[in-house]
XYZ file of C-alpha atoms in Angstrom:
686
model
C 295.081 -6.077 26.850
C 296.432 -2.639 27.649
C 300.193 -2.342 27.663
C 301.309 -0.883 30.997
C 304.850 -2.150 31.164
C 306.472 1.078 29.996
C 305.739 4.552 28.716
C 308.331 4.909 26.007
C 311.602 3.332 25.042
C 314.472 4.488 27.275
C 315.991 7.708 26.031
C 319.148 8.651 27.927
C 319.787 12.246 28.848
C 322.436 14.189 27.027
C 325.766 13.398 28.661
C 327.476 16.194 30.474
C 331.207 16.507 30.976
C 330.737 15.497 34.596
C 333.912 13.749 35.729
C 334.193 11.749 38.882
C 336.115 13.066 41.845
C 338.792 10.495 42.682
C 340.696 12.452 45.295
C 337.814 14.467 46.616
C 340.027 17.335 47.654
C 341.316 19.053 44.528
C 339.535 22.398 44.071
C 341.170 22.788 40.640
C 339.555 19.625 39.225
C 337.615 20.550 36.083
C 334.372 18.640 36.513
C 330.777 19.578 35.947
C 330.061 19.672 39.664
C 333.173 21.732 40.480
C 332.220 24.260 37.818
C 328.756 24.432 39.326
C 330.215 25.054 42.799
C 332.480 27.749 41.351
C 329.418 29.432 39.861
C 327.714 29.153 43.243
C 330.698 30.789 44.973
C 330.734 33.635 42.431
C 326.990 34.166 42.875
C 327.439 34.260 46.646
C 329.875 37.157 46.276
C 327.543 39.039 43.930
C 324.610 38.507 46.282
C 326.703 39.741 49.209
C 327.607 42.899 47.272
C 323.970 43.508 46.288
C 322.748 42.984 49.853
C 325.292 45.467 51.184
C 324.242 48.025 48.562
C 320.590 47.515 49.472
C 321.351 47.907 53.181
C 323.247 51.140 52.498
C 320.431 52.514 50.341
C 317.834 51.633 52.995
C 319.886 53.362 55.697
C 320.294 56.452 53.493
C 316.569 56.509 52.830
C 315.891 56.522 56.573
C 318.053 59.566 57.295
C 317.609 61.590 54.086
C 315.225 64.579 54.282
C 315.718 66.145 50.844
C 312.850 65.010 48.554
C 315.095 64.794 45.486
C 317.636 62.679 47.340
C 314.923 60.370 48.642
C 313.477 59.961 45.149
C 316.911 59.122 43.728
C 317.575 56.634 46.530
C 314.226 54.920 45.930
C 315.087 54.584 42.254
C 318.491 53.088 43.030
C 316.919 50.777 45.612
C 314.477 49.429 43.043
C 317.381 48.622 40.692
C 319.307 46.897 43.487
C 316.279 44.816 44.504
C 315.705 43.818 40.897
C 319.351 42.797 40.508
C 319.230 40.843 43.777
C 316.113 39.001 42.662
C 317.800 38.012 39.385
C 320.864 36.744 41.268
C 318.703 34.628 43.583
C 316.829 33.197 40.590
C 320.174 32.297 39.049
C 321.163 30.562 42.284
C 317.853 28.713 42.206
C 318.735 27.561 38.704
C 321.907 25.977 40.068
C 319.893 24.254 42.791
C 317.601 22.581 40.247
C 320.433 21.688 37.848
C 319.764 18.346 36.169
C 322.629 17.836 33.755
C 325.306 17.948 36.456
C 323.810 16.194 39.462
C 321.757 13.472 37.728
C 323.316 10.229 36.556
C 325.042 10.673 33.210
C 323.387 7.513 31.870
C 319.928 8.447 33.171
C 317.046 7.143 31.112
C 313.374 8.019 30.871
C 312.794 8.962 34.517
C 311.758 12.112 36.360
C 314.776 13.985 37.794
C 315.417 14.099 41.539
C 316.369 17.162 43.582
C 319.880 17.401 45.091
C 321.171 19.968 47.587
C 324.147 22.137 46.725
C 327.097 22.333 49.118
C 327.432 25.377 51.340
C 330.439 27.551 50.534
C 332.786 29.002 53.139
C 335.754 31.338 53.531
C 339.307 30.381 54.460
C 340.169 30.225 58.159
C 343.710 30.456 59.547
C 343.963 28.487 62.796
C 347.721 28.829 63.218
C 348.227 31.971 65.322
C 345.223 31.453 67.601
C 345.956 27.794 68.336
C 349.682 28.382 68.900
C 348.957 31.188 71.328
C 346.383 29.099 73.182
C 348.743 26.129 73.438
C 351.351 28.392 75.006
C 348.942 30.241 77.265
C 346.743 27.358 78.385
C 348.922 24.269 78.073
C 352.294 25.968 78.724
C 353.843 24.293 75.702
C 355.633 25.698 72.674
C 353.059 26.224 69.935
C 355.686 25.661 67.250
C 355.842 22.005 68.288
C 352.304 21.659 66.908
C 352.752 23.243 63.480
C 352.281 19.907 61.717
C 349.041 19.210 63.596
C 347.669 22.685 62.850
C 348.581 22.258 59.166
C 346.805 18.878 59.168
C 343.660 20.529 60.539
C 343.736 23.315 57.953
C 344.394 20.849 55.129
C 341.483 18.703 56.266
C 339.170 21.719 56.294
C 340.326 22.705 52.818
C 339.719 19.172 51.522
C 336.176 19.237 52.907
C 335.306 22.106 50.583
C 335.495 19.742 47.570
C 334.483 16.260 48.772
C 334.146 13.448 46.250
C 330.595 12.382 45.450
C 330.872 8.954 47.080
C 331.314 7.296 50.471
C 334.908 8.549 50.642
C 333.623 12.125 50.458
C 331.075 11.450 53.198
C 333.782 9.910 55.377
C 335.972 12.975 54.781
C 333.233 15.329 56.004
C 332.387 13.163 59.007
C 336.071 12.927 59.907
C 336.326 16.696 59.984
C 333.100 16.960 62.007
C 334.452 14.583 64.650
C 337.823 16.332 64.580
C 336.001 19.584 65.315
C 334.691 17.939 68.484
C 338.278 17.364 69.588
C 339.322 20.892 68.589
C 336.402 22.447 70.425
C 337.252 20.593 73.624
C 340.962 21.408 73.313
C 340.937 25.062 72.297
C 337.538 26.714 72.750
C 336.795 27.588 76.410
C 333.085 28.101 77.085
C 333.719 31.434 78.802
C 335.502 33.406 76.070
C 335.753 33.977 72.339
C 338.875 32.799 70.508
C 338.837 35.454 67.787
C 338.304 33.019 64.891
C 335.472 34.091 62.585
C 333.786 31.284 60.648
C 331.752 32.388 57.614
C 329.368 30.165 55.652
C 327.012 31.082 52.814
C 323.370 30.062 52.854
C 322.849 27.277 50.313
C 319.464 28.617 49.213
C 319.797 32.410 49.450
C 323.553 32.978 49.158
C 323.535 35.248 52.235
C 326.666 34.873 54.422
C 326.486 34.158 58.154
C 329.444 34.487 60.523
C 330.096 33.345 64.088
C 333.083 33.259 66.398
C 332.562 29.715 67.637
C 332.790 26.249 66.156
C 329.100 25.427 66.333
C 328.287 27.179 63.046
C 331.231 25.315 61.510
C 330.010 21.961 62.826
C 326.424 22.594 61.737
C 327.522 23.617 58.235
C 329.703 20.525 57.847
C 326.718 18.385 58.864
C 324.533 20.165 56.304
C 327.111 19.502 53.597
C 327.223 15.843 54.646
C 323.476 15.582 54.113
C 323.753 17.522 50.843
C 326.484 15.171 49.629
C 324.236 12.183 50.337
C 321.532 13.786 48.156
C 324.048 14.214 45.337
C 325.063 10.566 45.710
C 321.384 9.578 45.543
C 320.661 11.579 42.396
C 323.807 10.209 40.755
C 322.815 6.548 41.230
C 321.878 4.575 38.132
C 318.115 4.227 38.486
C 317.928 1.693 35.659
C 319.315 -1.088 37.894
C 318.054 -2.637 41.114
C 321.385 -2.011 42.824
C 321.356 1.629 41.750
C 317.842 2.169 43.071
C 318.664 0.492 46.376
C 321.702 2.767 46.680
C 319.537 5.802 45.930
C 317.002 4.789 48.586
C 319.777 4.321 51.146
C 321.429 7.643 50.233
C 318.210 9.654 50.597
C 317.397 7.954 53.901
C 320.874 8.803 55.199
C 320.537 12.369 53.936
C 317.273 12.653 55.858
C 318.978 11.212 58.949
C 321.853 13.712 58.860
C 319.528 16.675 58.296
C 317.201 15.495 61.060
C 320.181 15.110 63.432
C 321.225 18.651 62.500
C 317.727 19.954 63.221
C 317.559 18.309 66.648
C 321.132 19.069 67.721
C 321.646 22.639 66.478
C 318.321 24.367 67.080
C 319.361 28.027 66.827
C 321.298 28.180 63.574
C 321.109 31.715 62.124
C 321.279 30.483 58.521
C 317.919 30.096 56.757
C 318.839 26.783 55.134
C 319.558 25.280 58.578
C 316.527 26.663 60.429
C 314.290 23.995 62.032
C 311.391 24.767 59.671
C 313.549 24.499 56.549
C 315.304 21.341 57.750
C 311.940 19.708 58.467
C 310.916 20.349 54.851
C 314.245 19.077 53.519
C 313.864 15.864 55.560
C 310.394 15.369 54.053
C 311.805 15.974 50.579
C 314.533 13.350 51.014
C 312.063 10.750 52.319
C 309.685 11.518 49.432
C 312.477 10.923 46.924
C 313.401 7.697 48.700
C 309.746 6.582 48.432
C 309.756 7.492 44.748
C 312.831 5.302 44.277
C 310.973 2.428 46.004
C 308.196 2.724 43.415
C 310.757 2.736 40.608
C 312.445 -0.357 42.066
C 309.134 -2.242 42.075
C 308.320 -1.090 38.535
C 311.790 -1.668 37.088
C 311.341 -5.349 36.054
C 308.162 -4.350 34.233
C 304.561 -4.057 35.401
C 302.728 -7.240 34.474
C 299.138 -6.783 33.412
C 297.951 -9.009 36.227
C 295.255 -8.174 38.808
C 297.247 -8.448 42.028
C 300.351 -6.844 40.541
C 298.295 -3.853 39.418
C 296.731 -3.507 42.870
C 300.200 -3.387 44.421
C 301.594 -0.885 41.912
C 298.511 1.366 42.173
C 298.879 1.598 45.942
C 302.626 2.211 45.679
C 301.984 5.067 43.224
C 299.311 6.463 45.534
C 301.853 6.415 48.384
C 304.370 8.428 46.349
C 301.662 10.890 45.302
C 300.585 11.278 48.924
C 304.073 12.055 50.290
C 304.694 14.596 47.528
C 301.359 16.295 48.202
C 302.318 16.522 51.887
C 305.722 17.880 50.890
C 304.155 20.546 48.666
C 301.845 21.568 51.519
C 304.846 21.909 53.851
C 306.730 23.968 51.247
C 303.770 26.320 50.976
C 303.854 27.279 54.661
C 305.420 30.461 56.022
C 308.369 31.055 56.538
C 309.605 28.208 54.322
C 307.562 29.463 51.373
C 309.626 32.675 51.261
C 312.973 30.896 50.883
C 312.363 27.524 49.254
C 313.183 27.548 45.522
C 309.966 27.946 43.535
C 311.069 25.187 41.179
C 311.306 22.728 44.096
C 307.773 23.476 45.259
C 306.522 23.252 41.669
C 308.241 19.904 41.112
C 306.734 18.522 44.344
C 303.286 19.578 43.133
C 303.925 18.085 39.690
C 305.019 14.758 41.150
C 302.078 14.690 43.556
C 299.633 14.907 40.631
C 301.686 12.636 38.358
C 301.849 9.708 40.762
C 298.215 10.146 41.816
C 297.349 9.901 38.132
C 299.365 6.682 37.834
C 297.517 5.217 40.830
C 294.169 5.835 39.137
C 295.459 4.603 35.780
C 296.646 1.252 37.136
C 293.394 0.859 39.079
C 291.443 1.488 35.889
C 293.419 -1.148 34.005
C 292.856 -3.837 36.645
C 289.100 -3.127 36.524
C 288.741 -2.894 32.753
C 291.074 -5.642 31.551
C 290.532 -8.351 34.185
C 287.174 -10.088 34.173
C 286.070 -12.994 36.317
C 286.844 -16.262 34.541
C 286.651 -19.912 35.566
C 289.428 -20.620 38.072
C 289.722 -16.988 39.204
C 290.521 -16.583 42.900
C 287.454 -14.428 43.493
C 287.829 -14.281 47.262
C 291.367 -12.938 46.986
C 290.336 -10.395 44.352
C 287.419 -9.259 46.505
C 289.737 -8.773 49.490
C 292.276 -6.804 47.430
C 289.597 -4.600 45.862
C 288.076 -3.825 49.258
C 291.519 -2.826 50.573
C 292.155 -0.646 47.536
C 289.592 1.924 48.751
C 288.682 3.461 52.060
C 285.104 3.018 50.971
C 283.390 1.796 47.807
C 281.274 4.198 45.742
C 277.673 4.426 46.849
C 275.640 1.456 45.690
C 278.648 -0.737 44.871
C 280.218 -3.633 46.726
C 283.562 -5.326 45.929
C 282.084 -8.720 45.085
C 279.202 -7.346 43.000
C 281.570 -5.048 41.101
C 283.908 -7.928 40.268
C 281.061 -10.063 38.935
C 279.321 -7.308 36.985
C 281.297 -6.475 33.816
C 279.341 -3.275 33.228
C 280.019 -1.961 36.741
C 283.695 -2.826 36.433
C 284.039 -0.969 33.139
C 282.173 2.095 34.390
C 284.251 2.280 37.575
C 287.446 1.741 35.554
C 286.587 4.571 33.148
C 285.860 6.808 36.143
C 289.405 6.170 37.334
C 290.705 6.977 33.852
C 288.896 10.315 33.867
C 290.336 11.144 37.258
C 293.788 10.070 36.051
C 293.503 12.441 33.083
C 292.509 15.262 35.437
C 295.683 14.716 37.498
C 297.787 14.448 34.340
C 296.426 17.750 33.053
C 297.220 19.401 36.376
C 300.767 18.034 36.457
C 301.457 19.283 32.908
C 299.945 22.674 33.726
C 302.034 23.080 36.913
C 305.203 22.147 35.031
C 304.445 24.698 32.321
C 304.088 27.505 34.889
C 307.691 27.128 36.110
C 310.447 28.344 33.808
C 313.027 25.974 35.323
C 310.796 22.914 34.904
C 309.944 23.853 31.315
C 313.651 23.648 30.508
C 313.936 20.041 31.787
C 313.218 18.129 28.599
C 313.002 14.650 30.116
C 310.392 15.829 32.645
C 308.201 17.217 29.888
C 308.504 13.973 27.914
C 307.530 11.772 30.865
C 304.501 13.894 31.782
C 303.249 14.156 28.210
C 303.760 10.446 27.526
C 301.833 9.462 30.651
C 299.009 11.857 29.784
C 298.803 10.580 26.218
C 298.715 6.971 27.385
C 295.742 7.622 29.690
C 293.950 9.576 26.960
C 294.386 6.813 24.395
C 293.244 4.153 26.862
C 290.108 6.139 27.658
C 289.415 6.714 23.962
C 289.491 2.936 23.376
C 286.724 2.377 25.915
C 284.756 5.611 25.614
C 280.997 5.378 24.996
C 278.444 8.024 24.150
C 276.586 7.823 27.452
C 279.681 7.964 29.672
C 278.936 11.485 30.883
C 275.585 10.269 32.231
C 276.659 6.944 33.690
C 280.151 7.566 35.089
C 280.434 7.755 38.857
C 283.023 9.568 40.942
C 286.087 7.380 41.319
C 287.183 7.002 44.960
C 290.753 7.736 46.018
C 293.204 4.841 46.073
C 294.546 3.920 49.492
C 298.261 4.708 49.806
C 300.233 1.621 50.782
C 303.823 0.463 50.366
C 305.758 -2.709 50.978
C 308.877 -0.721 51.949
C 308.216 2.196 54.275
C 311.214 4.521 54.164
C 312.556 6.131 57.312
C 315.525 8.219 58.356
C 318.888 6.548 58.973
C 320.772 8.471 61.646
C 324.498 9.124 61.150
C 326.686 6.619 62.973
C 329.729 8.621 63.990
C 330.899 5.969 66.447
C 331.707 3.593 63.582
C 334.283 6.018 62.212
C 337.741 5.881 63.830
C 339.274 9.362 64.039
C 342.556 10.212 65.758
C 342.797 13.505 67.622
C 345.407 15.626 65.818
C 346.461 17.165 69.131
C 346.610 14.004 71.198
C 350.161 14.704 72.391
C 348.714 17.502 74.527
C 347.510 14.670 76.734
C 344.292 12.751 77.438
C 341.315 14.920 76.569
C 339.510 13.943 79.762
C 342.092 16.001 81.681
C 343.836 18.341 79.234
C 340.950 20.316 77.792
C 340.062 23.976 77.386
C 337.571 24.036 80.261
C 340.144 23.018 82.884
C 342.935 25.185 84.317
C 346.257 24.186 85.827
C 349.334 25.694 87.311
C 352.327 26.007 84.964
C 354.519 22.872 84.954
C 356.681 22.737 88.086
C 360.030 20.984 88.134
C 360.448 18.589 91.091
C 363.989 17.297 91.684
C 364.197 14.448 94.194
C 365.858 11.132 94.901
C 364.517 7.793 96.002
C 365.779 6.984 99.501
C 366.603 3.295 99.795
C 364.307 2.597 96.845
C 361.368 4.433 98.481
C 359.931 7.281 96.383
C 357.920 8.662 99.288
C 354.618 8.555 97.413
C 352.348 6.229 95.474
C 350.594 6.725 92.147
C 346.976 6.515 91.069
C 344.894 7.187 87.975
C 345.513 6.171 84.435
C 347.091 8.452 81.831
C 348.034 10.842 83.272
C 348.879 9.489 86.706
C 348.644 11.470 89.922
C 350.806 11.693 93.029
C 349.044 9.926 95.900
C 349.756 9.265 99.599
C 352.679 11.682 99.660
C 355.018 11.417 102.681
C 355.381 15.039 103.899
C 359.018 14.434 104.831
C 360.164 12.723 101.652
C 362.501 14.319 99.136
C 359.739 14.914 96.566
C 357.492 16.678 99.100
C 360.314 18.920 100.215
C 360.984 19.802 96.539
C 357.374 21.007 96.142
C 355.306 17.973 95.142
C 351.704 17.861 96.372
C 349.083 15.154 96.489
C 346.897 15.261 93.381
C 349.660 16.591 91.108
C 349.594 15.208 87.562
C 352.947 13.912 86.329
C 353.558 15.238 82.804
C 357.202 14.299 82.264
C 360.130 12.506 83.901
C 363.648 13.384 82.759
C 362.128 15.016 79.630
C 360.186 11.828 78.840
C 356.530 12.738 78.184
C 354.364 10.823 80.662
C 350.906 12.196 79.902
C 349.876 8.964 78.138
C 351.688 6.480 80.434
C 349.895 4.194 82.870
C 350.669 3.802 86.582
C 352.805 0.730 86.028
C 354.744 2.380 83.192
C 355.451 5.528 85.227
C 356.473 3.502 88.266
C 358.805 1.393 86.153
C 360.354 4.548 84.695
C 360.876 6.086 88.149
C 362.504 2.984 89.572
C 364.831 2.728 86.583
C 366.821 5.699 87.899
C 367.679 3.960 91.185
C 369.006 6.479 93.683
C 370.020 9.018 91.044
C 368.396 12.425 91.121
C 365.114 12.502 89.210
C 363.646 15.577 87.553
C 359.861 15.274 87.375
C 357.493 17.905 86.028
C 353.992 18.133 87.468
C 350.926 20.336 87.095
C 348.103 20.986 89.557
C 344.456 21.358 88.580
C 343.100 24.735 89.719
C 339.370 24.573 89.014
C 336.779 23.603 86.402
C 334.937 26.309 84.508
C 331.235 26.234 83.837
C 330.151 24.174 80.866
C 327.559 26.778 79.817
C 328.106 28.108 76.288
C 329.035 31.726 75.884
C 326.650 33.829 73.859
C 327.982 34.111 70.338
C 328.041 37.244 68.266
C 326.440 36.561 64.902
C 326.564 38.605 61.728
C 324.189 37.854 58.895
C 324.136 40.216 55.949
C 320.673 41.273 54.912
C 318.726 38.820 57.077
C 316.331 39.769 59.837
C 317.558 39.141 63.348
C 314.803 36.767 64.351
C 316.799 34.968 67.035
C 317.011 36.586 70.438
C 320.571 35.452 71.009
C 321.968 37.382 68.029
C 323.314 40.271 70.007
C 326.224 41.871 68.178
C 326.931 42.895 64.581
C 330.440 42.195 63.427
C 331.868 43.671 60.261
C 333.068 41.184 57.698
C 336.572 41.089 56.281
C 336.976 44.874 56.258
C 337.922 44.959 59.946
C 341.332 43.831 61.059
C 341.038 40.735 63.227
C 343.685 39.828 65.737
C 343.973 36.507 63.990
C 345.042 38.110 60.703
C 347.024 35.705 58.546
C 350.777 36.064 58.770
C 351.508 34.375 55.467
C 349.355 33.203 52.588
C 348.578 29.491 52.482
C 349.646 27.637 49.358
C 347.061 26.042 47.081
C 345.862 22.736 48.426
C 345.817 19.996 45.794
C 345.659 16.622 47.478
C 344.780 15.709 51.038
C 347.608 13.949 52.781
C 350.103 14.424 49.957
C 350.846 18.151 49.821
C 350.769 19.426 53.413
C 351.057 23.123 53.945
C 353.622 23.669 56.677
C 353.491 27.425 57.071
C 355.310 29.046 59.965
C 353.314 31.705 61.781
C 354.830 33.813 64.516
C 353.190 33.611 67.922
C 352.142 36.796 69.636
C 353.176 35.456 73.048
C 356.580 34.742 74.549
C 357.902 31.210 74.225
C 358.623 29.072 77.295
C 362.202 28.437 78.233
C 361.885 24.656 78.067
C 360.174 22.775 75.237
C 358.247 19.528 75.664
C 359.233 16.522 73.600
C 356.785 14.338 71.718
C 355.374 11.458 73.706
C 357.216 8.233 73.100
C 354.211 6.092 73.968
C 350.820 6.738 72.361
C 347.670 5.247 73.775
C 344.321 4.794 72.113
C 341.984 7.709 72.617
C 338.505 7.343 74.010
C 335.723 7.069 71.444
C 335.500 10.380 69.556
C 331.729 10.096 69.489
C 331.604 10.585 73.250
C 333.424 13.900 72.821
C 330.879 15.465 70.470
C 329.092 18.445 71.933
C 325.449 17.466 72.359
C 324.324 20.946 73.370
C 321.376 21.928 71.245
C 322.184 25.628 71.103
C 324.501 27.487 68.769
C 324.914 30.274 71.256
């Protein structure tokens, strides 16, 4: 019998000093992954500098007329392009890093591909949000310093999420919070002056926009990337670890697919629809590979039906990786996908196709028809193993004829060796893959096993008698599919809920400034009724009552009574509060809704260093940090070390005048509507 249970004894990878993020929000944590992200951030800055130098040289070349100057510029441009190419190759090396992202106890298995997190620049919300609160909501922005600090701390924490479910929850919390912030502070008809900058995960090129949609899309991308890092970190030597890896890659595919369908005009290459489609395929391929490993983990018994199952599972993995490699080879993805990723997809496509043929060969060579054999079942399985049998052969006749079985089995071995040779050759052509020692060991061990098996059964006349082995039908018992993100299951509280219910107090609605209405109840009659629910409205107003004379109008929203915030109170609670004053004078503040602005998104100015403007909506180039923005930071934010424990309460001066009367915190807080219903479902980033 041929031993097919394992290739070699497990040989764990060299352990890296890769600690485990407990807090998930300490950028100073010295772990392998944090060091890798620091290297990525440094490379992003170097790439940005090189791109700017190249752009300047290209512009000079266009306007220069002196031949000597043009020759010198061309020489400098060649050096800059060479330097930029080296920087991008170094970034690609970080993207294929094995020692950091893979499980520290990983054994003799082929590495998986994780996505690196996108880097971003600091953003100071304080001045802009305070000014908007004063201008739009007629409230003192300084009353919301804690909430603004919470938002900035949450954003800072999301730059270093822990590689576990807590890190995913942190990113999703911020994404949902951005839905609240967008509805509260970002009117669709104007820019707020906040510039959000994110670096492309694959090219290192920065992209900036003055709206929250780039921010939301980038946070979603990092959520998917974090799932891939969770998947590669799982212990693939246990059933539980493999099931976790499968789930993580399916969820990564779901998040990236949601990003592709929801944000269709992202100016960053790594979030373009074509690139996201390839990344979704890559995650599903790795999930399918983990399914094969889960089936093979207990050991592959040298038994006919078990070998049929494993051969078809291997063929399925080989098929999805071949499809992935074909997708990676298409323009424009081919120009930006890391070469090592495409090479690894090709290597795995050949490797698993070789395994499919190897296991098929073993079931044909080692298992002969004996008394008591379930021949009908074997015939059915063999017929389903191929789309069609080789010419002149039938399943039943092949099973009964030992010579035919051996010849067909050796044909599969020859085809397996061909795929093995191709996988080893492809791996040797890529510098990054050559440096992954465990990959080289797995490929060489599998090739040597097939060669030795063929040598045991080789005969002199094989070259004359061997037939062409048919392809093995790809089939799996666990078809992987995307798992969409379930934001509705995550409970997130709006930081700025004391501004009032979001259904009324949002950025796309306008009101009059709060008006003070002083009136008295005559013989217990207020002169009006109430309707609505948080906030309540004045209804059926008697035109001769005290409140009407003081300036109240039907449809007014009651925001406070005797300095008690009423924006979250129900009709019964407001009525009870009003009646509690008896016939004493009551001071009630109301606002009136003016109109509702259009919900159409404003076109966003986008700046992308060194990238072609392939999107028609990119209409304005904005200089990076060199220009003075009106939202310039007033004071430097302290280092953030732990989310929720070291809040940064900086005081930033508002550029607008403060109102004469402040608004107290609401004494009664009501549950907000589901945050999922507040997410912007518009598919455009512009």
